[in-house]
Every structure is written in structure tokens, then in C-alpha cells.
XYZ file of C-alpha atoms in Angstrom:
743
model
C -8.329 -8.345 19.372
C -11.188 -10.591 20.400
C -12.293 -8.600 23.398
C -12.345 -5.032 24.600
C -10.130 -4.160 27.530
C -11.563 -1.316 29.568
C -9.232 0.867 31.635
C -10.613 3.200 34.311
C -9.360 6.730 33.533
C -7.895 7.654 36.898
C -4.190 8.386 36.870
C -2.683 7.718 33.476
C -5.305 8.888 31.035
C -3.017 8.348 28.051
C -2.487 4.783 29.146
C -6.246 4.331 28.819
C -6.069 5.495 25.239
C -3.285 3.113 24.447
C -5.142 0.190 25.980
C -8.348 0.978 24.170
C -6.619 1.514 20.869
C -5.805 -2.153 20.784
C -9.001 -3.598 22.284
C -6.885 -6.327 23.848
C -4.205 -7.026 26.419
C -0.687 -7.754 25.257
C 2.022 -8.750 27.758
C 4.622 -6.097 28.410
C 8.077 -6.854 27.055
C 9.748 -5.698 30.235
C 8.780 -4.930 33.799
C 10.781 -1.737 34.254
C 11.469 1.256 32.110
C 14.997 1.827 30.905
C 16.587 5.170 30.139
C 16.923 6.164 26.512
C 20.674 5.988 26.780
C 20.456 2.220 27.117
C 19.736 1.994 23.366
C 22.881 2.629 21.371
C 22.442 3.259 17.662
C 25.101 2.235 15.202
C 27.296 5.098 14.070
C 26.417 4.486 10.432
C 22.716 4.715 11.252
C 23.112 8.281 12.425
C 24.246 9.271 8.932
C 20.921 8.508 7.231
C 20.813 11.852 5.439
C 21.096 10.862 1.781
C 18.631 8.874 -0.327
C 20.945 5.868 -0.354
C 21.440 5.948 3.405
C 17.735 6.392 4.100
C 16.876 3.479 1.840
C 19.555 1.316 3.405
C 18.249 2.078 6.888
C 14.655 1.392 5.887
C 15.667 -1.949 4.469
C 17.600 -2.891 7.581
C 14.639 -2.020 9.786
C 12.309 -3.980 7.487
C 14.697 -6.932 7.386
C 14.875 -6.966 11.170
C 11.094 -7.056 11.325
C 10.837 -9.849 8.764
C 13.419 -11.834 10.720
C 11.492 -11.233 13.971
C 7.879 -11.597 12.864
C 5.103 -10.235 14.995
C 3.139 -12.689 17.115
C -0.095 -10.855 16.314
C -2.488 -12.458 13.821
C -1.619 -11.531 10.260
C -5.011 -9.911 9.667
C -4.682 -7.831 12.854
C -4.344 -4.031 12.763
C -0.896 -4.211 14.330
C 0.460 -6.368 11.524
C -1.467 -4.426 8.889
C 0.165 -1.123 9.873
C 3.512 -2.833 9.449
C 2.358 -4.051 6.052
C 1.412 -0.512 5.036
C 4.964 0.582 5.772
C 6.362 -2.395 3.900
C 4.317 -1.379 0.856
C 5.828 2.097 1.025
C 9.242 0.434 0.968
C 8.146 -1.732 -1.965
C 7.582 1.480 -3.915
C 11.212 2.596 -3.693
C 13.355 -0.460 -2.993
C 15.258 -2.366 -5.610
C 14.613 -5.599 -3.707
C 11.639 -7.798 -4.564
C 11.630 -9.638 -1.234
C 9.453 -7.037 0.490
C 6.614 -7.380 -1.977
C 7.029 -11.139 -1.915
C 6.590 -11.027 1.858
C 3.381 -9.015 1.517
C 1.983 -11.353 -1.112
C 2.811 -14.301 1.141
C 0.852 -12.732 3.996
C -2.106 -12.178 1.697
C -1.956 -15.787 0.557
C -1.809 -17.070 4.118
C -4.791 -14.866 4.964
C -6.529 -16.132 1.826
C -6.980 -12.414 1.084
C -9.556 -12.120 3.858
C -9.981 -9.113 6.101
C -10.137 -9.435 9.872
C -13.061 -11.385 11.328
C -15.338 -8.538 12.457
C -17.507 -7.195 9.659
C -17.664 -3.546 10.704
C -14.645 -3.033 12.936
C -12.206 -0.503 11.469
C -9.209 -2.385 12.841
C -10.230 -5.394 10.760
C -10.343 -3.375 7.545
C -6.834 -1.951 7.464
C -5.188 -5.053 6.008
C -7.233 -4.296 2.904
C -4.959 -1.315 2.241
C -2.141 -3.699 1.434
C -4.375 -6.011 -0.574
C -5.577 -3.104 -2.708
C -2.078 -1.736 -3.251
C -0.851 -5.164 -4.303
C -3.823 -5.446 -6.643
C -3.003 -2.083 -8.207
C 0.444 -3.443 -9.022
C -0.429 -7.010 -9.967
C -4.138 -6.901 -10.908
C -4.868 -10.319 -9.460
C -8.666 -10.321 -8.879
C -8.451 -12.638 -5.870
C -6.509 -9.995 -3.956
C -9.559 -7.770 -3.521
C -12.479 -10.150 -4.035
C -13.181 -10.777 -0.331
C -12.461 -7.144 0.539
C -14.969 -5.970 -2.042
C -17.593 -8.401 -0.792
C -17.074 -7.209 2.805
C -17.281 -3.534 1.934
C -20.332 -4.128 -0.243
C -21.988 -5.717 2.778
C -21.073 -2.743 4.960
C -22.418 -0.284 2.397
C -25.613 -2.260 1.940
C -26.190 -2.575 5.705
C -24.498 0.395 7.376
C -24.421 0.505 11.157
C -25.114 4.120 11.919
C -25.739 5.564 15.332
C -24.203 7.616 18.091
C -20.439 7.632 18.556
C -20.546 7.759 22.343
C -18.352 5.032 23.805
C -21.265 3.625 25.774
C -23.605 3.524 22.757
C -24.778 0.103 21.540
C -22.512 -1.495 18.923
C -20.188 1.514 19.082
C -17.299 -0.551 17.696
C -19.271 -0.968 14.466
C -18.680 2.737 13.848
C -15.536 4.840 13.631
C -15.911 6.110 17.170
C -12.221 6.398 18.072
C -9.602 8.489 16.328
C -7.323 5.551 15.430
C -10.073 4.243 13.153
C -9.361 7.055 10.696
C -6.018 5.477 9.841
C -7.352 1.955 9.801
C -10.496 2.011 7.662
C -11.040 5.059 5.396
C -7.809 4.645 3.381
C -8.789 1.040 2.656
C -12.092 2.183 1.163
C -10.312 4.891 -0.842
C -7.866 2.350 -2.249
C -10.676 0.030 -3.248
C -12.215 2.845 -5.271
C -8.867 3.369 -7.012
C -8.675 -0.367 -7.703
C -12.196 -0.799 -9.027
C -13.422 2.582 -10.188
C -16.450 2.194 -7.915
C -16.811 5.573 -6.246
C -19.185 4.315 -3.544
C -16.338 3.137 -1.336
C -14.545 6.477 -1.296
C -17.760 8.424 -0.774
C -18.661 6.209 2.183
C -15.238 6.753 3.720
C -15.497 10.504 3.319
C -18.961 10.680 4.897
C -17.898 8.573 7.854
C -14.666 10.529 8.297
C -16.560 13.772 8.825
C -19.013 12.143 11.228
C -16.075 11.115 13.376
C -14.430 14.490 12.942
C -17.562 16.382 13.964
C -17.631 14.343 17.159
C -13.961 14.053 18.164
C -12.109 16.956 16.519
C -11.471 19.922 18.784
C -11.733 22.919 16.459
C -9.990 25.181 18.937
C -7.013 22.951 19.673
C -6.978 21.398 16.157
C -6.471 17.960 17.658
C -8.572 14.816 18.030
C -9.794 13.325 21.272
C -9.169 9.598 21.350
C -12.872 8.814 22.001
C -15.842 10.234 23.891
C -14.476 9.245 27.327
C -11.798 11.916 27.009
C -13.987 14.846 25.983
C -14.109 16.193 29.536
C -10.892 14.690 30.946
C -7.886 16.767 31.913
C -4.181 16.092 32.352
C -2.217 16.823 35.531
C -1.459 20.315 34.242
C -5.131 21.004 33.606
C -4.911 20.718 29.814
C -7.136 18.586 27.624
C -6.138 14.994 26.943
C -4.896 14.426 23.408
C -3.089 11.151 22.846
C 0.165 11.430 20.887
C -0.057 8.282 18.795
C -3.816 8.711 18.411
C -3.392 12.026 16.644
C -0.569 10.418 14.699
C -3.083 7.889 13.409
C -5.279 10.739 12.248
C -2.440 12.579 10.525
C -1.330 9.381 8.840
C -4.917 8.715 7.834
C -5.201 12.186 6.322
C -2.130 11.497 4.214
C -3.448 8.177 3.049
C -6.797 9.698 2.124
C -5.236 12.628 0.273
C -3.158 10.206 -1.778
C -6.364 8.789 -3.281
C -8.987 11.559 -3.176
C -9.043 12.945 -6.743
C -7.693 16.444 -7.129
C -11.045 17.826 -8.294
C -13.157 16.139 -5.593
C -15.422 18.593 -3.787
C -14.291 17.338 -0.366
C -10.558 17.408 -1.000
C -10.118 21.016 0.162
C -11.754 20.143 3.467
C -9.256 17.348 4.065
C -6.394 19.674 3.165
C -7.707 22.263 5.611
C -7.849 19.787 8.484
C -4.416 18.475 7.586
C -2.824 21.937 7.600
C -4.632 22.967 10.795
C -3.348 19.925 12.631
C 0.132 20.252 11.147
C 0.463 23.813 12.377
C -0.642 22.810 15.848
C 1.725 19.841 15.933
C 4.631 22.008 14.879
C 4.171 23.903 18.149
C 4.132 20.671 20.141
C 7.326 19.056 18.862
C 9.863 18.668 21.658
C 13.455 19.839 21.539
C 14.708 16.310 20.827
C 12.568 16.170 17.685
C 9.874 13.899 19.135
C 6.297 14.207 20.299
C 5.287 12.804 23.650
C 2.450 10.445 24.522
C 0.474 13.406 25.845
C 0.583 16.265 23.376
C -0.447 19.027 25.791
C 1.281 17.691 28.922
C 4.623 16.356 27.662
C 6.276 17.035 31.007
C 4.236 14.279 32.623
C 5.251 11.782 29.921
C 9.015 12.125 29.502
C 9.719 8.905 27.592
C 10.516 9.117 23.921
C 7.921 7.353 21.759
C 8.838 6.490 18.188
C 5.580 5.203 16.676
C 3.673 8.457 17.179
C 6.711 10.497 16.163
C 7.076 8.433 13.006
C 3.453 9.064 12.061
C 3.969 12.796 12.501
C 7.200 12.674 10.523
C 5.357 10.824 7.769
C 2.586 13.387 7.632
C 4.681 16.542 7.902
C 7.198 15.353 5.327
C 4.332 14.468 3.011
C 2.922 17.953 3.510
C 6.222 19.570 2.571
C 6.648 17.260 -0.421
C 3.145 18.066 -1.663
C 3.505 21.821 -1.249
C 0.832 21.873 1.460
C 3.262 22.995 4.177
C 5.882 25.726 4.046
C 9.292 24.035 3.754
C 10.970 26.934 5.546
C 8.793 26.453 8.618
C 8.361 22.697 8.530
C 11.615 21.536 6.976
C 13.661 21.857 10.193
C 10.950 20.013 12.155
C 10.952 17.202 9.629
C 14.715 16.837 9.812
C 14.691 16.871 13.616
C 11.974 14.238 13.702
C 13.811 11.990 11.274
C 17.066 12.381 13.190
C 15.309 11.397 16.407
C 13.868 8.295 14.753
C 17.223 7.282 13.329
C 18.756 7.571 16.790
C 16.309 4.932 17.992
C 17.334 2.265 15.501
C 19.919 -0.039 16.987
C 22.863 -1.561 15.156
C 20.852 -4.608 14.135
C 17.994 -2.634 12.602
C 15.576 -2.874 15.521
C 13.385 0.178 16.079
C 13.144 0.915 19.801
C 11.070 3.161 22.079
C 7.778 1.930 20.618
C 5.095 2.163 23.272
C 3.530 -1.312 23.514
C -0.203 -1.919 23.487
C -1.666 -1.379 26.923
C 1.574 -0.190 28.493
C 1.831 2.814 30.800
C 3.184 5.616 28.581
C 5.142 6.937 31.565
C 7.069 3.744 32.109
C 7.685 1.243 29.356
C 10.790 -0.605 28.281
C 13.005 1.610 26.139
C 13.959 -1.415 24.042
C 10.317 -2.175 23.265
C 9.368 -2.502 19.629
C 6.191 -3.368 17.743
C 5.388 -4.065 14.117
C 3.069 -1.049 13.907
C 5.967 1.183 14.952
C 8.082 -0.306 12.182
C 5.281 0.369 9.728
C 5.085 4.001 10.797
C 8.876 4.313 10.538
C 8.880 2.963 6.983
C 6.086 5.328 5.977
C 8.088 8.249 7.362
C 11.232 7.016 5.637
C 9.498 6.795 2.260
C 8.548 10.467 2.347
C 11.916 11.574 3.727
C 13.589 9.558 0.969
C 11.535 11.433 -1.598
C 12.428 14.786 -0.044
C 16.142 14.037 -0.235
C 15.904 12.533 -3.722
C 14.241 15.660 -5.084
C 16.605 18.002 -3.276
C 18.791 19.571 -5.952
C 16.973 17.733 -8.738
C 14.563 19.479 -11.056
C 12.100 16.810 -12.127
C 10.048 17.076 -15.270
C 6.458 17.448 -14.140
C 3.992 15.532 -16.291
C 0.254 15.935 -15.828
C -2.126 13.304 -17.135
C -5.689 14.502 -17.616
C -8.688 12.224 -17.889
C -11.357 14.283 -19.638
C -13.818 11.397 -19.791
C -16.403 9.998 -17.419
C -14.564 6.670 -17.399
C -12.331 5.237 -14.723
C -9.021 4.795 -16.567
C -7.079 1.883 -15.091
C -3.415 1.281 -15.999
C -3.706 3.202 -19.244
C -0.484 3.657 -21.156
C 0.845 7.162 -21.679
C 4.028 8.448 -23.261
C 6.126 11.519 -22.575
C 9.207 12.698 -24.491
C 12.413 12.360 -22.504
C 16.118 12.933 -22.836
C 18.203 10.214 -21.245
C 17.371 7.437 -18.823
C 14.553 8.423 -16.460
C 12.291 6.942 -13.817
C 8.704 7.935 -13.101
C 7.555 8.848 -9.606
C 3.898 9.095 -8.667
C 3.660 12.632 -7.310
C 0.953 11.595 -4.824
C 3.459 9.371 -3.017
C 7.094 8.357 -3.259
C 6.342 5.263 -5.352
C 8.455 4.682 -8.443
C 6.208 3.411 -11.217
C 7.057 0.764 -13.791
C 8.195 2.401 -17.013
C 9.810 1.589 -20.325
C 11.986 3.646 -22.637
C 10.608 3.579 -26.151
C 11.758 5.553 -29.201
C 12.797 8.705 -27.344
C 9.869 8.553 -24.938
C 9.109 7.054 -21.576
C 6.083 4.810 -21.405
C 4.251 4.338 -18.120
C 0.722 3.611 -17.029
C -1.670 5.965 -15.285
C -4.814 5.252 -13.330
C -7.199 8.188 -13.155
C -10.699 8.733 -11.860
C -13.266 10.438 -14.110
C -12.232 14.046 -14.833
C -9.136 13.629 -12.687
C -5.692 15.082 -13.309
C -2.770 13.011 -12.044
C 0.772 14.319 -11.660
C 3.993 12.392 -12.247
C 7.631 13.345 -11.806
C 10.312 12.259 -14.259
C 13.715 11.945 -12.581
C 17.118 10.941 -13.921
C 17.645 7.319 -12.973
C 21.026 8.249 -11.529
C 19.274 10.452 -8.933
C 18.027 7.350 -7.111
C 20.087 4.647 -5.433
C 17.681 1.916 -6.571
C 14.681 1.353 -8.787
C 12.006 -1.238 -7.975
C 12.050 -4.272 -10.266
C 9.387 -4.181 -12.959
C 7.050 -7.068 -13.705
C 7.300 -7.983 -17.372
C 3.697 -8.222 -18.517
C 4.078 -8.523 -22.302
C 6.059 -10.760 -24.621
C 6.435 -11.287 -28.361
C 8.633 -13.738 -30.231
C 9.201 -15.760 -33.366
C 8.653 -19.467 -32.639
C 10.855 -21.273 -35.098
C 10.497 -24.546 -33.196
C 6.746 -24.591 -33.939
C 6.722 -24.144 -37.725
C 7.561 -20.430 -37.678
C 4.663 -19.206 -35.558
C 4.798 -15.667 -34.300
C 3.178 -15.295 -30.871
C 2.513 -12.376 -28.578
C 0.776 -11.861 -25.255
C -0.025 -9.558 -22.395
C -0.852 -10.587 -18.866
C -4.459 -10.968 -20.061
C -4.493 -12.694 -23.462
C -2.255 -14.327 -26.080
C -2.312 -14.570 -29.878
C -0.376 -16.160 -32.678
C -0.171 -16.015 -36.463
C 1.292 -18.529 -38.865
C 4.643 -18.249 -40.601
C 6.183 -19.705 -43.758
C 7.218 -23.148 -42.469
C 3.678 -24.372 -41.834
C 2.774 -23.763 -45.468
C 5.387 -26.345 -46.488
C 4.817 -28.892 -43.715
C 3.231 -31.950 -45.384
C 0.940 -32.635 -42.440
C -0.270 -29.054 -42.313
C 0.104 -27.176 -45.611
C -1.760 -24.339 -43.895
C -1.990 -21.051 -45.762
C -3.697 -18.554 -43.498
C -3.178 -15.027 -42.259
C -5.923 -15.400 -39.657
C -5.205 -14.554 -36.029
C -5.394 -17.203 -33.321
C -6.399 -16.700 -29.672
C -4.860 -18.412 -26.654
C -7.096 -18.112 -23.600
C -5.475 -17.335 -20.239
C -6.653 -17.286 -16.653
C -3.228 -16.413 -15.231
C -1.602 -12.993 -15.067
C 1.698 -14.690 -15.822
C 3.228 -15.003 -19.266
C 2.676 -18.383 -20.875
C 3.965 -18.400 -24.446
C 7.401 -19.834 -23.716
C 6.079 -22.307 -21.159
C 3.254 -23.586 -23.348
C 5.401 -23.961 -26.434
C 8.048 -25.787 -24.421
C 5.472 -28.177 -22.989
C 3.628 -28.612 -26.255
C 0.359 -29.583 -24.588
C -1.408 -26.247 -24.799
C -4.670 -27.643 -26.195
C -5.499 -28.906 -22.703
C -6.176 -26.678 -19.710
C -3.690 -27.371 -16.904
C -4.872 -24.460 -14.768
C -3.528 -21.500 -16.738
C -5.733 -21.676 -19.845
C -5.474 -23.280 -23.268
C -5.699 -22.932 -27.037
C -9.110 -24.074 -28.203
C -9.824 -21.314 -30.710
C -10.147 -22.534 -34.304
C -8.684 -20.383 -37.060
C -8.019 -22.500 -40.120
C -8.313 -20.291 -43.183
C -10.830 -17.944 -41.559
C -9.910 -14.474 -40.299
C -9.923 -15.684 -36.721
C -9.870 -12.721 -34.349
C -8.805 -9.692 -36.361
C -7.220 -10.996 -39.551
C -7.783 -8.765 -42.565
C -8.117 -8.831 -46.338
C -8.953 -6.607 -49.303
C -12.719 -6.575 -49.822
C -14.171 -5.737 -53.222
C -17.788 -6.149 -52.255
C -17.949 -9.704 -53.521
C -14.818 -11.405 -52.238
C -12.312 -10.976 -49.422
C -8.811 -11.331 -50.862
C -6.366 -12.462 -48.196
C -2.614 -12.862 -48.081
C -0.548 -15.936 -47.408
C 1.324 -16.343 -44.105
C 3.781 -13.691 -43.010
C 7.203 -13.929 -44.625
C 9.390 -11.777 -42.328
C 9.286 -10.619 -38.735
C 11.053 -8.109 -36.505
C 10.691 -7.469 -32.782
C 11.009 -3.760 -32.004
C 10.283 -3.789 -28.248
C 9.688 -6.604 -25.823
C 8.431 -5.210 -22.546
C 8.144 -4.860 -19.741
C 5.030 -2.766 -20.481
C 4.732 -2.878 -24.259
C 5.754 -5.335 -26.928
C 6.004 -4.138 -30.522
C 6.786 -6.171 -33.617
C 6.461 -6.049 -37.373
C 5.268 -8.695 -39.818
C 5.725 -8.559 -43.575
C 3.185 -10.089 -45.947
C 4.396 -10.584 -49.486
C 2.436 -9.288 -52.424
C -0.817 -11.085 -53.187
C -3.517 -10.825 -55.830
C -6.452 -8.778 -54.575
C -8.864 -9.186 -57.480
C -6.359 -8.329 -60.175
C -4.470 -5.823 -58.060
C -1.168 -6.588 -56.326
C -1.041 -5.663 -52.656
C 1.666 -6.142 -49.995
C 1.439 -5.328 -46.296
C 3.816 -4.251 -43.550
C 2.013 -4.709 -40.232
C 3.121 -3.276 -36.885
C 1.446 -4.747 -33.825
C 1.728 -3.593 -30.243
C 0.242 -4.892 -27.018
C 0.379 -3.265 -23.594
C 0.400 -4.584 -20.055
C -3.048 -5.047 -18.626
C -4.769 -5.037 -21.992
C -6.879 -7.543 -23.880
C -6.414 -5.485 -27.046
C -3.597 -5.217 -29.569
C -3.086 -2.188 -31.768
C -2.507 -2.955 -35.444
C -0.985 -0.397 -37.791
C -0.707 -1.556 -41.403
C 0.787 0.055 -44.471
C -0.213 -1.363 -47.833
C 1.886 -1.187 -50.977
C -0.387 -0.925 -54.008
C -0.935 1.226 -57.025
C -3.762 3.636 -57.551
C -6.957 4.160 -55.611
C -7.624 3.538 -51.908
C -8.079 -0.020 -50.711
C -11.231 -1.329 -49.057
C -10.076 -3.262 -46.002
C -12.185 -5.904 -44.295
C -11.179 -6.869 -40.764
C -12.745 -10.137 -39.772
C -14.054 -12.114 -36.832
C -14.779 -15.771 -37.547
C -18.392 -16.830 -37.036
C -19.172 -19.967 -35.008
C -22.740 -20.929 -35.878
C -25.856 -20.424 -33.779
C -25.940 -19.250 -30.198
C -23.339 -16.483 -30.199
C -23.896 -12.831 -29.340
C -22.847 -10.384 -32.058
C -23.068 -6.614 -31.522
C -21.972 -3.643 -33.544
C -21.976 0.059 -32.765
C -20.203 3.237 -33.751
C -16.469 2.458 -33.723
C -16.663 -1.213 -32.660
C -18.032 -4.679 -33.280
C -18.019 -7.568 -30.814
C -18.782 -11.272 -30.977
C -19.240 -13.541 -27.977
C -18.937 -17.056 -29.288
C -21.222 -19.895 -28.246
C -19.676 -22.036 -25.547
C -17.095 -24.564 -26.717
C -18.112 -27.459 -24.485
C -16.505 -27.171 -21.061
C -13.870 -24.789 -22.402
C -16.218 -21.806 -22.151
C -16.656 -18.904 -24.543
C -14.239 -16.548 -26.259
C -15.164 -12.973 -26.998
C -13.536 -11.163 -29.897
C -13.812 -7.502 -30.878
C -12.580 -5.014 -33.449
C -12.330 -1.306 -32.713
C -12.047 0.878 -35.786
C -13.439 4.435 -35.620
C -15.701 5.123 -38.580
C -15.981 1.491 -39.639
C -18.907 -0.003 -41.542
C -20.020 -3.567 -40.995
C -21.053 -6.537 -43.095
C -20.802 -10.329 -43.218
C -18.908 -12.403 -45.747
C -17.627 -15.953 -46.055
C -18.168 -16.985 -42.453
C -16.754 -13.732 -41.028
C -18.155 -10.597 -39.512
C -16.316 -7.748 -41.228
C -15.460 -4.218 -40.130
C -14.812 -2.171 -43.273
C -12.562 0.831 -43.767
C -10.508 2.520 -46.464
C -6.717 2.553 -46.507
C -4.597 4.884 -48.585
C -1.606 3.022 -50.058
C 1.573 3.993 -48.243
C -0.301 5.455 -45.264
C -1.119 3.960 -41.893
C -4.338 2.052 -41.440
C -5.025 1.496 -37.734
C -7.417 -0.747 -35.877
C -7.484 -2.669 -32.606
C -8.259 -6.323 -32.073
C -9.108 -7.851 -28.727
C -10.108 -11.109 -27.148
C -11.343 -12.320 -23.771
C -12.365 -15.606 -22.176
C -15.287 -16.539 -19.959
C -12.967 -18.424 -17.579
C -10.338 -15.700 -17.269
C -11.980 -14.157 -14.224
C -12.492 -10.883 -16.091
C -15.437 -11.574 -18.394
C -17.986 -13.983 -16.950
C -20.496 -13.353 -19.722
C -21.185 -11.513 -22.974
C -22.398 -8.394 -21.176
C -19.124 -8.010 -19.278
C -17.135 -8.415 -22.492
C -19.309 -5.931 -24.362
C -18.892 -3.365 -21.564
C -15.121 -3.717 -21.765
C -15.147 -3.338 -25.556
C -17.415 -0.306 -25.415
C -15.233 1.435 -22.844
C -12.076 0.562 -24.739
C -13.506 2.158 -27.875
C -14.391 5.261 -25.862
C -10.781 5.493 -24.675
C -9.508 5.276 -28.235
C -11.520 8.277 -29.364
C -10.783 10.238 -26.171
C -7.234 9.396 -25.046
C -5.691 10.704 -21.872
C -4.046 14.081 -22.342
C -0.427 14.474 -21.307
C 0.981 17.895 -20.525
C 4.408 19.109 -19.482
C 5.442 21.331 -16.606
C 4.396 24.582 -18.266
C 1.043 23.219 -19.376
C 2.261 22.798 -22.941
C 0.998 19.575 -24.521
C 3.986 17.308 -25.082
C 2.276 14.065 -26.010
C -1.004 12.213 -26.162
C -1.659 8.758 -24.897
C -0.671 7.224 -28.197
C -1.283 3.593 -28.982
C -3.583 3.020 -26.010
C -4.182 -0.585 -25.222
C -7.050 -0.660 -22.783
């Protein structure tokens, strides 16, 4: 796509649109058209009418594509549309290889967008980067994308959308652009919480719509050259795949525009207007032709445009935007026609190539963008069949705050083994059964309500593998340590053996910090290697605890002395991922200024969190206990802050190792200093739960470059604690709150 190929609009006007959609010339796969009958589907393929069969067919089509990779550049729009379909498959398949393939493409691209700064076709690959980031939270996946979009927003290229206007390709002046660029901006907002990207996409969408959308026909012209053109039958020229791009783009915008957004209704209106028009234009074989208003002049079946329409219409039915009685038969006909064009080996045929005459192209032709459209359609059809005859439990998650809530853990009561589907798509979310509830993580914009569907696991033929992002274990081989971690941070406390080890004789209930720059889990690897005091690329242990409180150790404070326990004596792991690890530690009775106190401590840590939740119960006689939760001080040069509900300390740099930030969140706490510790003070009733949260971050993690970034994270975490996400059931009856949040 390094040059624009101009076609004179004389005979085949739709061929012009196809050529210009690509901005380049691609050799035709065959010189002569073949009749549709030349492509013979496998008999089994024609039976893709159950969730298992649909998934199997999608995987075979995807596997064929992976085995026959496109020759287009991997940051090209053609490849990126295929990637978008692959990501839809990732959301429902039980096979990890599809996501692995997408990550590999991102790595080979070094997570860069296409070369042209403003060109919509060079932005679409960012859709896959952002979706991978939302699953894996690797900052490098969106770093270049964010820098590019920031540049576009800071230096927008506005101007007329006429095809002969200067720098027209720097604007969304052709209808295909609405699939390519706006959904990438919307996904970046979901990934970062920065609303500027979505708002830019929405503004630019309506500029393009005002110019190219025919409000009488409810269809889009391809670009300004077709505004006055006519087909052989005298009708206006509306390109089949071009309007498919728009319908697909509408779907991919609606998936990420918050439900309460002021512009959402306008997108829904355009979607339903176009859907109703397209319903009239579907042909008897279930397909749409290259020319929507003159199908008789373009008799060849064309699967890429049909797949985009199938994707959109099935989405509309699934979302309750389209009447299933009217649109259901059209959806089924469209899917059946697509299935009939998959050959026995999994190759999707009848895809109009770039630049080919839509009246005469090889019936065996395929393209990666057609495969992408097919997989998108299959993902929504899969959902339709999976929900047919199943009554899911509808769970609504409400964010009442002004904060962007990213991967925040929520719980809902369940009976039996369930999976969680994101109602905005077909994607099955990672989840974990936990004490009669299902735990999953929601991402919600400020004031947004998100909807999730709980389905019996047996209703689906497969469930995507879940990344284990937390771990907790007793480390007997290292003097009875107990260690725990998320994909962001790791901690350990000391057990009984180290108190007896002659070289150590360490009595301490302080909490250690292991600093990580990887999203992978490191505890087992680092303990096995033994050399975790040196940074080998993943992080290291350079935090000093000794007999101090470290990062969140506690004691009984009498106003003059902090009375602390010995090392833990017993341990028990209650849950070990993939999204939450929970364990208990027992601390034997100790003398707290003439008063005997024992502690049972339950700690939990969630995926994506730098914080652990601590719930302690103290055994003691009489009056309430004054608890002091400590952060070890490190001399001059640190940055200590305290506020309502939280205190934070950014340590001075430890040589080349960088700085560690530590924080305590405890609503209603008071603060003081004692014995080399900052203390957060609170009262605990014996036999009742005393809850606080401890967190740590590292300047070299990629998340917290400085004290200000750490303080912002701590402040927002504290705000989430006091205002958790609300979880409601199908009838609007509260069934749970976002208990034990770990953000």
C-alpha cells in the first residue's frame, strides 16, 4: 500500500471501489472466472449449525490461513482484518495457538502501526494490539500505538473529504476507513482510560458520515467520486464490501462506546437504518452482491462482504437491536451461504481480490481479509447458537465513580460450574470459582454499566485457556518462607525455620517486596535459581526487611511501643489462581505489653493488582486492640504522603536498582511514626475482622516511573476501596458487591 492506484470510472464502477479500497495493485490469482459450482464444500462443513460445529469450522478456516500466510505486510490493512477475526476466535476457542500467532505478529512488527501517520488503513492493526493488551496488559503492546494516536490528536489533519482535496488520505474520506481506524481508537480508550481517543473517533466518524452517508438509501458511497455515478440500471453506486466495512465498523464501535455515552444512540440509529436496508438487499442465495442496488450486473457470489453483513446482523440480533423474527432467517441464510464456500481443506473461497473486476474473478480466490470477516461472523453466530435454549444469568456491573476501572475483580453467586461471557461480544472471560461464587474481572468507563452473561460450562464446546496471574506457596526449601505474587508484584514473609537457622536466627513478621518488570510469575523460577538478588531482566529482591515492618507488617501499638509477633507458625493455601490467590497464616500468641495476642491472617491478591488485601482476626481478652501497620523508613530523600484512607512512601533510590513504593490503604486510619516505621493506626475488636490493603510498586516495572505515578495509583486504589463496583442480577436485585477488590 505504498501508492494509490487510480481507476477511471467507466464501465465497472464497483471495480473502481475495490481498487481504491486497497490503494495498491495486487496480481489476480487467476485469469478467468470460474462458476461457483467449481468449489465443492465438504459434506461435514455444511452441517455447521451447532456451537461445536461452528467452532470447528472457524478453527479449520483459521488453521488454513495460518498454514497459508498472506503475502501482504503484517502491518497492512489486509492482514490486520484477518487478525481482527483471529482475535474473535481467540475469545471462544479452547486453543491457545491463535493468540500465540497474534502475539508473534505483534512481536515481528515490534508493536508498530503501519508506516503512514494518518492513514486509516495503517491504524487497524492497533485493534489487535489493544485487544491483546486488554488480555495480557503488556505495556509494550500499545506504547507505539499510543504515541502515534497522540501525535494525530495533537496535529489533526482536517479539511475537505473530496477525493481530489489535498492530503485527502490523511482523513477518513472513504467508507472503508470506518472499519479500519475508529475501532482502534475506541479500543485504546478502553485500554488506557483516556477518553480523548474515543471522542476523536466519534467526531471523525460523523464527519465522514455527513459526507458519504445517503440518508435516503441508508447506505454509504465509497468516496466522493461515486456521489453522482450510476449503475447500468440507473441506480446509485453502493459498493457491497464497502458498506460491509461500515457495518462491521459500527459493530466494533458499539462494542466499546459506553452504554451511557451521549453519542451511542446515534450509532445505534445508523446501524439499524442500514440493517433494515440491507435486509431488503440480501439475495435468494443468502449473499449480497458487489453492487448492492444492481446485483443483476454482478452475479458472482462474494464472501467477504457477505461475511461482514452476517457479522453485523447477527450482532444486532444478539444485542437486541434487531428483531430476531425478521432478521434471524437472514442471518441463517447468510451463514449457510458462507459455509458453502469453505472447501474441504478449510479454505474460504469467492473472496473478491483487491483490484479485481467484481464481475469476473476466480471463484477459488481467497484473501486474509475475507477470512477475518468470516471469523468475525462465526463468532457472533456461535454466540447465537450457544445462547439458543440456554437462559443465562445476566449480571450487570455498575461503575458509579469517575474513575476508569481496569480489570477490577467482581464476584457473583453461582450454582454449578459456569463461564462468563462479555455481553458486548462473544468473548469468554477468564473466571475462577471461589466459595460458591464466580470471580471475574470487569473493565468499565466512568459511570458505565457493563453486562455479563453467566452460562453453564457444559453449554459451550470449549473454553479459552486462562492465564494464571497469581500464585502463593509455602517455600520449605528456603527456610519456610511463604511467598505470593500477582503479575505485577511479589512478597514474602518468614516462617519458623529461619528463626532456628544458625546463620540467620531471624525473628521478624515484616513483609518483604520482590520487584518485577515481567507480567510472568517468578516465585518458583527465582527460588529454583536462587540468585534473585541480582536482576537478570525480570526484576530482583533488593528490599531490606530485617526486623522492621517492611511493607505492611503490623503490630500492637500502645502509644509508646509497637509489639510485634514472631514469624508465622502455620500456613494454608485456600485458592491459587488463576485470578486470585488466597492463603492464611497463623501467628502464635505474643506479649503485647502484658497482654497476650494471637493472629489469624488471611491474605488475598488478584490478577493485575499491586495490592494485597489483608484480613486479620486477633485473639485477645478485653478491650479493642490498637493496630499499627508499618512501612519501613529508608533515611533521607524519600517521598512520604498521607491522606484520608491511605499513606504512601516512595523510597530513595537504591543505587542502580531504582526505587520501591509502598502503600497502606485503611479507611479511617490515623498516622504516626515509630521505631523507623511510618504507621497507619486503627482499632481491631478481638474476634472480628480487621482489614487493610498493602501494596508495592517499582520504578523499573514500567508502571510507575516516579513517585507521582505511584501516588496516583495509590489514591485511585483507595477510591475504589470506598466505592466498589456494584454487581446486580437479572432482575436488578443486588446479588453481590465487588468484595476484596485488588486494584
